[in-house]
Backbone as a printed PyTorch tensor [residue, N CA C, xyz], in Angstrom:
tensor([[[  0.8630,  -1.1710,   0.0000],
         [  0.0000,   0.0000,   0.0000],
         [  0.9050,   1.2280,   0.0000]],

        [[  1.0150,   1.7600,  -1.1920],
         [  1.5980,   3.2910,  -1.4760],
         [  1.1250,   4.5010,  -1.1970]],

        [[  1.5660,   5.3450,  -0.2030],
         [  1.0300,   6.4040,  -0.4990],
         [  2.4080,   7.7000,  -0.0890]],

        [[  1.2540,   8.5490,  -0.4020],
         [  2.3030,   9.9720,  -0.6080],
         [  2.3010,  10.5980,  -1.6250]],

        [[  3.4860,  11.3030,  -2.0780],
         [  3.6570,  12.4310,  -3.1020],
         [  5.1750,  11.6480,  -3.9060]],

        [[  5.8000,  11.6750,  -4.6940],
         [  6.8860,  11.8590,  -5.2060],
         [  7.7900,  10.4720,  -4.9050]],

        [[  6.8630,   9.3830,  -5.1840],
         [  7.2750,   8.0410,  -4.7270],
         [  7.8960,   7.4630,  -5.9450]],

        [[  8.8010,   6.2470,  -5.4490],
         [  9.5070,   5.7300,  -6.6080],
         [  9.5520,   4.0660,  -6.2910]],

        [[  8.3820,   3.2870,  -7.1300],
         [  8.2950,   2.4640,  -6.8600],
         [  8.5730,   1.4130,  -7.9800]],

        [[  9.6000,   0.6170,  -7.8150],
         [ 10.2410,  -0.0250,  -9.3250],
         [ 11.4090,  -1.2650,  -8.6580]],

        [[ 11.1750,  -2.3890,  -9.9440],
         [ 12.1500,  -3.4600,  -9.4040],
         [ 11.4230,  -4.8830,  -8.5840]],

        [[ 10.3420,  -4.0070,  -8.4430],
         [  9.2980,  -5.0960,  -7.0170],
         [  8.5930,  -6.4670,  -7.8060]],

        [[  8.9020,  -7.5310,  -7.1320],
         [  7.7110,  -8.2020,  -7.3250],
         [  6.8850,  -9.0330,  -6.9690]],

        [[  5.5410,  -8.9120,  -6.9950],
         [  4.5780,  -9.1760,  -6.2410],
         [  3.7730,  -9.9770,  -7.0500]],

        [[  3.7190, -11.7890,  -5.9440],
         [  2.9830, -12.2200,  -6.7930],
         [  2.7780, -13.5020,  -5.8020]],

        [[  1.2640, -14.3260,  -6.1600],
         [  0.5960, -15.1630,  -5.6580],
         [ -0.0950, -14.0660,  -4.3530]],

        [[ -0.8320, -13.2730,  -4.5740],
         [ -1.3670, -12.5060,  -2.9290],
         [ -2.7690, -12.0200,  -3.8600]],

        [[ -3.5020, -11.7160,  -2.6510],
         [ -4.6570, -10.6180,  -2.7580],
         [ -4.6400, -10.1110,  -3.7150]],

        [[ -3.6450,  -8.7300,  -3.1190],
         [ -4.1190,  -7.6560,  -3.9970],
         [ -2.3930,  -7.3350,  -4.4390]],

        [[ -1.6070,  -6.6220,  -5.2070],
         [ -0.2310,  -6.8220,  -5.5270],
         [  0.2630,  -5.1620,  -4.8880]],

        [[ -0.3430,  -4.2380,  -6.0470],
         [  0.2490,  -2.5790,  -5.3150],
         [ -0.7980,  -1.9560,  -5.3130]],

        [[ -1.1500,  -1.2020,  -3.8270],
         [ -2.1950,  -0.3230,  -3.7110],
         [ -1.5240,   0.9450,  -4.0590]],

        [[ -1.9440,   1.7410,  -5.0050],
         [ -1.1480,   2.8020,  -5.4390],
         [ -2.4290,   4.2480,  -5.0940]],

        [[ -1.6340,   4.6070,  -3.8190],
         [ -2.5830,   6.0580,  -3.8970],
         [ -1.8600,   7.1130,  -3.3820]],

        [[ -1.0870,   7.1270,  -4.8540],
         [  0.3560,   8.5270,  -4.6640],
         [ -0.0460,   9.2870,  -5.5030]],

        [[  0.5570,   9.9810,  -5.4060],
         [  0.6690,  11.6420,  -6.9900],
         [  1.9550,  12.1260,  -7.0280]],

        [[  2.2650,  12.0100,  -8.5290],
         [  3.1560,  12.4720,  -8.6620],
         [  4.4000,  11.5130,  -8.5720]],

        [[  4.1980,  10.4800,  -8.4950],
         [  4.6320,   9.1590,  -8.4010],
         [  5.2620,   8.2530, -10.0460]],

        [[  6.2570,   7.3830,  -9.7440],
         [  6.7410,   6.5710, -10.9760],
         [  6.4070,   4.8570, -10.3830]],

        [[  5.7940,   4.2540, -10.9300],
         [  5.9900,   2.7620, -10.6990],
         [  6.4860,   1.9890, -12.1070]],

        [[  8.0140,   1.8210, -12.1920],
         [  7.9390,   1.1230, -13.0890],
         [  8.9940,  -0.4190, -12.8600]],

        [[  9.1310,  -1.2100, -13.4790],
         [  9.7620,  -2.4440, -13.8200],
         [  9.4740,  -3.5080, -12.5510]],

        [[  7.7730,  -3.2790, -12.0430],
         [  7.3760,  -4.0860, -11.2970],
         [  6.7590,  -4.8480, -11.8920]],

        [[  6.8760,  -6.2890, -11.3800],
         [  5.6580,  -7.2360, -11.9580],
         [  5.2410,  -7.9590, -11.0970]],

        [[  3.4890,  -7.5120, -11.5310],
         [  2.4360,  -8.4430, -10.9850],
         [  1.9010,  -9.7120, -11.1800]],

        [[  1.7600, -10.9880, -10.3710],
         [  2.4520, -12.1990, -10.9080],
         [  1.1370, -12.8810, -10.6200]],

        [[ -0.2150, -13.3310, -10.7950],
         [ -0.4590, -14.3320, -10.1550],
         [ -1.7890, -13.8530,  -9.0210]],

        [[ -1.4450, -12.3550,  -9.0820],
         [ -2.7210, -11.8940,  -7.7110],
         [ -3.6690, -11.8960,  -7.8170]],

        [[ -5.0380, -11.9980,  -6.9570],
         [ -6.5730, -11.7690,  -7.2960],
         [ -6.5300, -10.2370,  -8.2130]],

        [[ -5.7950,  -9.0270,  -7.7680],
         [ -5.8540,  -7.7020,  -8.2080],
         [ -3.9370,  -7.2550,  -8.3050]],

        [[ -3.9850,  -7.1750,  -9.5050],
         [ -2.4990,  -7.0920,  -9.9020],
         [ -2.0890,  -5.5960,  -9.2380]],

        [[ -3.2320,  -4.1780,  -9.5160],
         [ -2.6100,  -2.8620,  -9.2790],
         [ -3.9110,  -2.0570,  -8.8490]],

        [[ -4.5730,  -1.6250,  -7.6310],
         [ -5.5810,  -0.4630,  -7.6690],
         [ -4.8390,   0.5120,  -7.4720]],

        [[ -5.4480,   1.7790,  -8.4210],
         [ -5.2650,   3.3250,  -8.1120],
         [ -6.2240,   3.8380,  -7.7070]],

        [[ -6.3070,   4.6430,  -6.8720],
         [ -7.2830,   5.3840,  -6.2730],
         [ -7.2660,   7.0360,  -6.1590]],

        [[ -6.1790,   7.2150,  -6.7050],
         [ -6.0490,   8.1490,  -6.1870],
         [ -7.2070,   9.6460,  -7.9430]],

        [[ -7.7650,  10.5880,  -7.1920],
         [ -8.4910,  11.2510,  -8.2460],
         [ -7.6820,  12.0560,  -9.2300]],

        [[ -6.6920,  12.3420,  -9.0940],
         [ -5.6460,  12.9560, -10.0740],
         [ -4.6750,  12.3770, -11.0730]],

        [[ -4.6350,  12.0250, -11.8200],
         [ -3.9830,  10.7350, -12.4550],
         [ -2.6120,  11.6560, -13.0990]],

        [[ -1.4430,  11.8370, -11.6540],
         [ -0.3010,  12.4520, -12.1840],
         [  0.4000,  11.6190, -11.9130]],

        [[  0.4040,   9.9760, -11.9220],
         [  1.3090,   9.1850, -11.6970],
         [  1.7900,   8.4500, -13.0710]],

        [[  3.1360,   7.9860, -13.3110],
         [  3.7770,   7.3580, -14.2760],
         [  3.6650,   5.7160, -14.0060]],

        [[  2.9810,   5.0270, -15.1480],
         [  2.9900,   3.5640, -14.7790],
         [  3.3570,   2.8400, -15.8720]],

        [[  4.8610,   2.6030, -15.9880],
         [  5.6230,   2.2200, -17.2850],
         [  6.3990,   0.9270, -17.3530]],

        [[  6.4220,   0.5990, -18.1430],
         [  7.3610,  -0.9630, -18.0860],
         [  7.3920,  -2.1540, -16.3330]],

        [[  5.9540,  -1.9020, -16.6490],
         [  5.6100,  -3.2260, -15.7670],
         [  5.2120,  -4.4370, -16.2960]],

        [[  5.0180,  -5.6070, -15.6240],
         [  4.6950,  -6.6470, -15.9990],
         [  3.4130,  -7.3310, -15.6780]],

        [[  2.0950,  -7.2500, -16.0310],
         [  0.9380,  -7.5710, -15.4290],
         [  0.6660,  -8.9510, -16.3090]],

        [[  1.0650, -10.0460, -15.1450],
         [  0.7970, -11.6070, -16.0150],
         [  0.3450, -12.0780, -14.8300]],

        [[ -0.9050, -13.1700, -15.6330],
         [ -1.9600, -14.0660, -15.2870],
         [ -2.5980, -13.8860, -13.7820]],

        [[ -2.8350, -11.9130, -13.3370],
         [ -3.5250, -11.6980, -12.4620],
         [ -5.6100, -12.1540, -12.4410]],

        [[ -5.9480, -12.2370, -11.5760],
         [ -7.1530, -12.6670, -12.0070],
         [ -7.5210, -11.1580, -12.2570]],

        [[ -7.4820, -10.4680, -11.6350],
         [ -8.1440,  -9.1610, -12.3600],
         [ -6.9350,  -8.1720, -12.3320]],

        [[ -6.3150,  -7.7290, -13.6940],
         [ -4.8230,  -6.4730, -14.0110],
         [ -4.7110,  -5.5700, -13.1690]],

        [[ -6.2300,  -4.6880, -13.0350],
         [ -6.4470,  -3.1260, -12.7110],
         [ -7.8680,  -3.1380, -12.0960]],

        [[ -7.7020,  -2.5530, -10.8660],
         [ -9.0440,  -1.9990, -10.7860],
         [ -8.8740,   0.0630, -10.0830]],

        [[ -9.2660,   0.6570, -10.9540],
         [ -9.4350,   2.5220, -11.1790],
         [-10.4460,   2.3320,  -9.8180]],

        [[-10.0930,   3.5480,  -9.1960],
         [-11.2390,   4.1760,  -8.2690],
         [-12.0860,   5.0970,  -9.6200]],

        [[-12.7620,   6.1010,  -8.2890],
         [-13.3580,   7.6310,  -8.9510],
         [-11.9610,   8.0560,  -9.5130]],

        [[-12.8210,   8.7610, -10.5510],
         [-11.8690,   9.7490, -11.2770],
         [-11.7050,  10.1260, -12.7890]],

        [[-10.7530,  10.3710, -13.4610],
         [-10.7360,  10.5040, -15.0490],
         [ -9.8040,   9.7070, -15.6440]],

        [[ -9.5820,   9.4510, -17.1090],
         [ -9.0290,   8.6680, -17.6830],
         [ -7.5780,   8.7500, -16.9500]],

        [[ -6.6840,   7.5380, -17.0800],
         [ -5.8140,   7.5270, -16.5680],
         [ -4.8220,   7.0170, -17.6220]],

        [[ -3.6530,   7.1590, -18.1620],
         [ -2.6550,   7.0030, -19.6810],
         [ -1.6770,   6.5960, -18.7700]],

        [[ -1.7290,   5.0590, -18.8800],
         [ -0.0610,   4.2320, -18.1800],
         [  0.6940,   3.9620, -19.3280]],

        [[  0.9760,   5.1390, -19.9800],
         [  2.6730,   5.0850, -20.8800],
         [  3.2540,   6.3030, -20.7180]],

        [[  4.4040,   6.7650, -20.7480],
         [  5.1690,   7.8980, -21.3820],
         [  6.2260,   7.5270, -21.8490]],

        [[  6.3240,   8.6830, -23.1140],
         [  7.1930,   8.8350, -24.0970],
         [  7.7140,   7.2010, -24.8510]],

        [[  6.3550,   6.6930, -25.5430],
         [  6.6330,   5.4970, -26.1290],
         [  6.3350,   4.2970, -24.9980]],

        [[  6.8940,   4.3940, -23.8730],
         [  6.8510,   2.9640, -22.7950],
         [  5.4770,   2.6590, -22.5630]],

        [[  4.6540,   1.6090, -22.8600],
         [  4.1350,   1.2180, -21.6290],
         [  4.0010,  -0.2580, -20.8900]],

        [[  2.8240,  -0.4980, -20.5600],
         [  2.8300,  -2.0610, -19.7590],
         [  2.9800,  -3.2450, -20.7860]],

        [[  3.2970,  -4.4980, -20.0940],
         [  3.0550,  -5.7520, -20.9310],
         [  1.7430,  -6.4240, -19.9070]],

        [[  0.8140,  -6.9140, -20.6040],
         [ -0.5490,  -7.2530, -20.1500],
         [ -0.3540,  -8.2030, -20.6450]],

        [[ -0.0450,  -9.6780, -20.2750],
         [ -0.3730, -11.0590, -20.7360],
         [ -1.6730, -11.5540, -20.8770]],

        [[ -2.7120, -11.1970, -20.1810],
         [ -4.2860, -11.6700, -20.5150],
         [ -4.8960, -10.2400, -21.6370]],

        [[ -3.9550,  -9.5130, -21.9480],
         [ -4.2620,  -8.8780, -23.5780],
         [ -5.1780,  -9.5980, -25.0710]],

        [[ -6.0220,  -9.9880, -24.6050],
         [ -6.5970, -10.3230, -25.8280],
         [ -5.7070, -10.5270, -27.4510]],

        [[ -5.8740, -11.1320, -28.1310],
         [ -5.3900, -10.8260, -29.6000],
         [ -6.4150, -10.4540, -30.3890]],

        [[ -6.1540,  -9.9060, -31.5910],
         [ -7.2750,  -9.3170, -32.3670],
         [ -7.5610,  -8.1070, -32.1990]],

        [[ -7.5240,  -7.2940, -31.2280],
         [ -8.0180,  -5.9290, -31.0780],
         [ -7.1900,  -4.9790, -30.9520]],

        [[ -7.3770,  -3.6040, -30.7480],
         [ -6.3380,  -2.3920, -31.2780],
         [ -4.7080,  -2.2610, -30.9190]],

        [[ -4.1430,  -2.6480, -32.0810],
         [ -2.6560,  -2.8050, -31.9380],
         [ -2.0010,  -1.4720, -31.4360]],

        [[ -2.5310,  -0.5690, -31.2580],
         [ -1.9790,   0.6950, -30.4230],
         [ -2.6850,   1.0630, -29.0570]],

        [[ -3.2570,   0.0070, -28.7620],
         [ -3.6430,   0.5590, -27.0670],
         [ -4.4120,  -0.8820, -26.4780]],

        [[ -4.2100,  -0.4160, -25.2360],
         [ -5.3910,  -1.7050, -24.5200],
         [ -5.6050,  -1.0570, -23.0260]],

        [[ -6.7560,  -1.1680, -22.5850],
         [ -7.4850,  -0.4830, -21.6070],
         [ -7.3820,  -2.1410, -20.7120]],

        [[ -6.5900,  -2.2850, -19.3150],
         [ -7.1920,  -3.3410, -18.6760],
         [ -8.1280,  -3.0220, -17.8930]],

        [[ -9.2770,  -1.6810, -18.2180],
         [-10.2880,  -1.8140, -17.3100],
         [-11.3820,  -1.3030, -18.1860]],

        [[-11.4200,  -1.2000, -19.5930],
         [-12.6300,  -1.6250, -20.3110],
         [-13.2680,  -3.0060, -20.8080]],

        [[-14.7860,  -3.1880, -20.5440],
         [-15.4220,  -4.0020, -20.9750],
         [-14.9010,  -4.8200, -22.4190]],

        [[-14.7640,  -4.0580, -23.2260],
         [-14.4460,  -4.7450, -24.5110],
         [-13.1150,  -5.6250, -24.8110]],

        [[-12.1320,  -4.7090, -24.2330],
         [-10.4530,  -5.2610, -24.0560],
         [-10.3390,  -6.1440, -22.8860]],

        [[-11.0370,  -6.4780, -21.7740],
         [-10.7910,  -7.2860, -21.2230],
         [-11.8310,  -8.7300, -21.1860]],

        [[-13.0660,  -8.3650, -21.1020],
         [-13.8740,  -9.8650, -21.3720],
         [-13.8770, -10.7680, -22.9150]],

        [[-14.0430,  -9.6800, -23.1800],
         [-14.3980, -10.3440, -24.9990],
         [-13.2590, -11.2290, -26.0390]],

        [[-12.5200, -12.6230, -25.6960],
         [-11.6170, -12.7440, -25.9870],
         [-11.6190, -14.0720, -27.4320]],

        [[-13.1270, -13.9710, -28.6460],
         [-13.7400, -14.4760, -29.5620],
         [-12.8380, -13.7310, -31.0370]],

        [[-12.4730, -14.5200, -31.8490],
         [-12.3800, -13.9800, -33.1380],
         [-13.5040, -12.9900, -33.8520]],

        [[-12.5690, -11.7370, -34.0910],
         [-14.0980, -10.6540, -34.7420],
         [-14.1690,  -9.7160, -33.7660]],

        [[-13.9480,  -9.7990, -32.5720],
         [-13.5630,  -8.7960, -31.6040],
         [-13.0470,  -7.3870, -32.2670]],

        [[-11.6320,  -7.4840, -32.8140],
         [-11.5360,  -6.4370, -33.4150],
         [-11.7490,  -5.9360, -34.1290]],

        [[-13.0870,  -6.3380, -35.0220],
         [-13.9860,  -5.2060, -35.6000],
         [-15.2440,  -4.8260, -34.6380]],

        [[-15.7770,  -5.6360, -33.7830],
         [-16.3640,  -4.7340, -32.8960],
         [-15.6530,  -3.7960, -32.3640]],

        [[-14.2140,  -3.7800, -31.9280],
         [-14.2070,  -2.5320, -31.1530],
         [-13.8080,  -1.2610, -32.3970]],

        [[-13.5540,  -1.6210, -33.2080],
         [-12.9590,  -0.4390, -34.1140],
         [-15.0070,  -0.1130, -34.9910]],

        [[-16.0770,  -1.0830, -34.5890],
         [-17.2760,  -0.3800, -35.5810],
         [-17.8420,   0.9300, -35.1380]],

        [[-18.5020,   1.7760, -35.7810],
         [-18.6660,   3.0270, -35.7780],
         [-20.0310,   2.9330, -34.4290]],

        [[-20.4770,   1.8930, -33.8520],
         [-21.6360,   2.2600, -32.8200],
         [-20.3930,   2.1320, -31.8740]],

        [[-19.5290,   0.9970, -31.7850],
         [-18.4230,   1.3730, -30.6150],
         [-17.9920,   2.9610, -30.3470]],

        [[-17.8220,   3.3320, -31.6340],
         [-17.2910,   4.9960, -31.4520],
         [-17.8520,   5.8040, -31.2040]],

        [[-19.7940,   5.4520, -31.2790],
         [-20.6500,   6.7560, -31.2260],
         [-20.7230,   6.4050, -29.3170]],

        [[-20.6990,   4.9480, -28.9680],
         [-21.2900,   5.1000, -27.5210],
         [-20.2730,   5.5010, -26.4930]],

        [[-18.6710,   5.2410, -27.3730],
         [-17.5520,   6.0760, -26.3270],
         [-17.2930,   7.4890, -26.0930]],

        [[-17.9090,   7.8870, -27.2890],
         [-18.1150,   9.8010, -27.6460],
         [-19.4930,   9.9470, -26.5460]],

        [[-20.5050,   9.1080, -26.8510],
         [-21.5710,   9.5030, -26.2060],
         [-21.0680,   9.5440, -24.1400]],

        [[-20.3030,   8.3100, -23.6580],
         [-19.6200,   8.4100, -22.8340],
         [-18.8220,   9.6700, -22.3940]],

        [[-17.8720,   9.8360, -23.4320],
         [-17.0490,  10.8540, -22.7960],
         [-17.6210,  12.4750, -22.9640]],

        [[-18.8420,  12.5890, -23.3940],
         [-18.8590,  13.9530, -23.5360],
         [-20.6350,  14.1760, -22.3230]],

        [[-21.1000,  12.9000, -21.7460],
         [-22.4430,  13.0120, -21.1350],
         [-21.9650,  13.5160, -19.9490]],

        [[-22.3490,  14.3410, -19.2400],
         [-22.4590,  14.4120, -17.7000],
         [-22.5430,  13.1480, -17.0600]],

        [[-22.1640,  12.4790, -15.7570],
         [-22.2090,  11.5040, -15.3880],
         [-22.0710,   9.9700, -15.8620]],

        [[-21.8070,   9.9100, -17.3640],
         [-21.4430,   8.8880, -18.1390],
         [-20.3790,   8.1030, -18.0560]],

        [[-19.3540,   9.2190, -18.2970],
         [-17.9500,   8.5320, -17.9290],
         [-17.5360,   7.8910, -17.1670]],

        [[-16.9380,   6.5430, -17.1300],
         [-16.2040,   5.6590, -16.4720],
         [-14.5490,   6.3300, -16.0050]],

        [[-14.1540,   5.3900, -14.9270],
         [-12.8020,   5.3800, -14.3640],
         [-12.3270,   4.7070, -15.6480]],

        [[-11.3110,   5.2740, -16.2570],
         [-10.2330,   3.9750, -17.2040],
         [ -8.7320,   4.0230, -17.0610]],

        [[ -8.4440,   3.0480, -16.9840],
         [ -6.7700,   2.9080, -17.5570],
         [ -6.9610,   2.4810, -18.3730]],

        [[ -5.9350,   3.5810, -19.6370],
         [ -5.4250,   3.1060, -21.2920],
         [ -3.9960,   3.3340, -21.0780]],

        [[ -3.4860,   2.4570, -21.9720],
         [ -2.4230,   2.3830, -21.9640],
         [ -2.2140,   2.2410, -23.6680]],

        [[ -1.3010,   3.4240, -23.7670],
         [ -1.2020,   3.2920, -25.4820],
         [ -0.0680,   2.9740, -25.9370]],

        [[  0.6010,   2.2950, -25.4930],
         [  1.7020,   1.9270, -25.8580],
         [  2.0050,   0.5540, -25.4580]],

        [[  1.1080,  -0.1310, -25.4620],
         [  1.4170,  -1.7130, -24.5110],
         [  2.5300,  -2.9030, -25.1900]],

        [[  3.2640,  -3.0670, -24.4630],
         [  4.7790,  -3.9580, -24.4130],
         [  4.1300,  -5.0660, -25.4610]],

        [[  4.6330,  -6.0950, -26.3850],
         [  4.0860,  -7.2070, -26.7540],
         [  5.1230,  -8.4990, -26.0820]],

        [[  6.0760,  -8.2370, -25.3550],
         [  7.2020,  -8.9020, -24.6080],
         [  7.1510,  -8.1830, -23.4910]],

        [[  7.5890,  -9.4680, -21.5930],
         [  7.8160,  -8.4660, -20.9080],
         [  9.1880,  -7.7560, -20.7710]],

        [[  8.9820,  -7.2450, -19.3360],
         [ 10.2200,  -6.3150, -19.5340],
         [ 11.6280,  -7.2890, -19.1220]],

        [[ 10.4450,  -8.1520, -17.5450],
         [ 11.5490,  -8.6540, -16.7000],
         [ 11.2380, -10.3320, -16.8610]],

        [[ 11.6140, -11.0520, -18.2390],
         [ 10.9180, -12.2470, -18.4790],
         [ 11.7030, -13.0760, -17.9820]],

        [[ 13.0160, -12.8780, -17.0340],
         [ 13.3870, -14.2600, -16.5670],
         [ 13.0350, -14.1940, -15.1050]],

        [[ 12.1060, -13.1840, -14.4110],
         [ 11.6460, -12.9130, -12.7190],
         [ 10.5530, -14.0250, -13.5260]],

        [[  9.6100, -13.7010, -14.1900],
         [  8.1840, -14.6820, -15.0560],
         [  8.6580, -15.8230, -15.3610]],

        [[  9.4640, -16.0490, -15.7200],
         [  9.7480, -17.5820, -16.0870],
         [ 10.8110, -18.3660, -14.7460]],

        [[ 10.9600, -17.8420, -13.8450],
         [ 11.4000, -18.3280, -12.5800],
         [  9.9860, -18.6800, -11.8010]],

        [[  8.9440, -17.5370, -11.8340],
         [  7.8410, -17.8450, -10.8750],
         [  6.9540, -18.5440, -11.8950]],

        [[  7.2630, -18.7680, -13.2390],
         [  5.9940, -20.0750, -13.3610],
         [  6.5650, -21.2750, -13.0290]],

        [[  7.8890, -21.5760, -13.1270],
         [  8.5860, -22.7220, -12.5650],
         [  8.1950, -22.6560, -11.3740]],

        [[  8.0430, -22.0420, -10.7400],
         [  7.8370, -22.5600,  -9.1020],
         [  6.5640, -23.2840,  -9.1720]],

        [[  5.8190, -22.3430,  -9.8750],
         [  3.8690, -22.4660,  -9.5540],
         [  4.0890, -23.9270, -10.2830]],

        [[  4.7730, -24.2500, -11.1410],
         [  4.5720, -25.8590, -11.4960],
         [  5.0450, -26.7150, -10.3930]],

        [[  6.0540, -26.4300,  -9.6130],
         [  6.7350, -27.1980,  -9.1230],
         [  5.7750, -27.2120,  -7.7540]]])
């Protein structure tokens, strides 16, 4: 459980537990952690989304992300962002939200023309521009297709077999 202002949280890893990092900092970096295995790989809570969440590793959590209140939240900068192993295939090769409906349940061939058809686009416009419509999200537009730290992942699935 993180909190504060101007935190630097990187290198960690957390895996087989609950919940992995409670993150309710600002102004904060979490990067080259990986979440391994947890019921909840990462909650943010916090309502200001001035934190950096870059080159982590979110594999085979039962649930990646769960957002409090608040506004969209962008876990990349400057090119970096997460590797999401329960990433779907098929759908938008420049981003993946692990806390939208579409990018995380829907994991059927044809997927990615539902999310790219034009009613997908009218009901996310209709979303982001209604009073009270909008959802909490993490997007991440830059998502890893390799992780960062793949021999910490391939040490802890050897264990989980063993």
């Amino acid at each position: 459980d993180i909190s504060g202002t101007h935190s630097y949280v990187a290198g960690n890893t957390l895996a087989n537990n609950g919940r992995g990092i409670l993150g309710g900092t600002d102004q904060s970096l979490y990067e080259r952690n990986v979440l391994y295995n947890n019921e909840l790989g990462f909650r943010t809570g916090t309502i200001r989304p001035s934190n950096r969440v870059i080159k982590n590793d979110f594999v085979a959590n039962d649930k990646p992300v769960e957002v409090g209140a608040g506004p969209l939240r962008i876990w990349n900068y400057d090119g970096e962002g997460n590797y999401w192993s329960q990433r779907p295939t098929g759908l938008r090769e420049d981003s993946y939200s692990p806390t939208a409906r579409l990018d995380t349940s829907l994991r059927e061939p044809g997927v990615g023309t539902l999310v790219s058809a034009p009613a997908t686009a009218i009901l996310d416009t209709v979303r982001e521009t209604v009073a009270g419509s909008r959802q909490s999200e993490i997007l991440d537009t830059a998502p890893r297709s390799k992780p960062v730290r793949p021999d910490t992942i391939e040490r802890l699935e050897t264990t989980d077999d063993d």
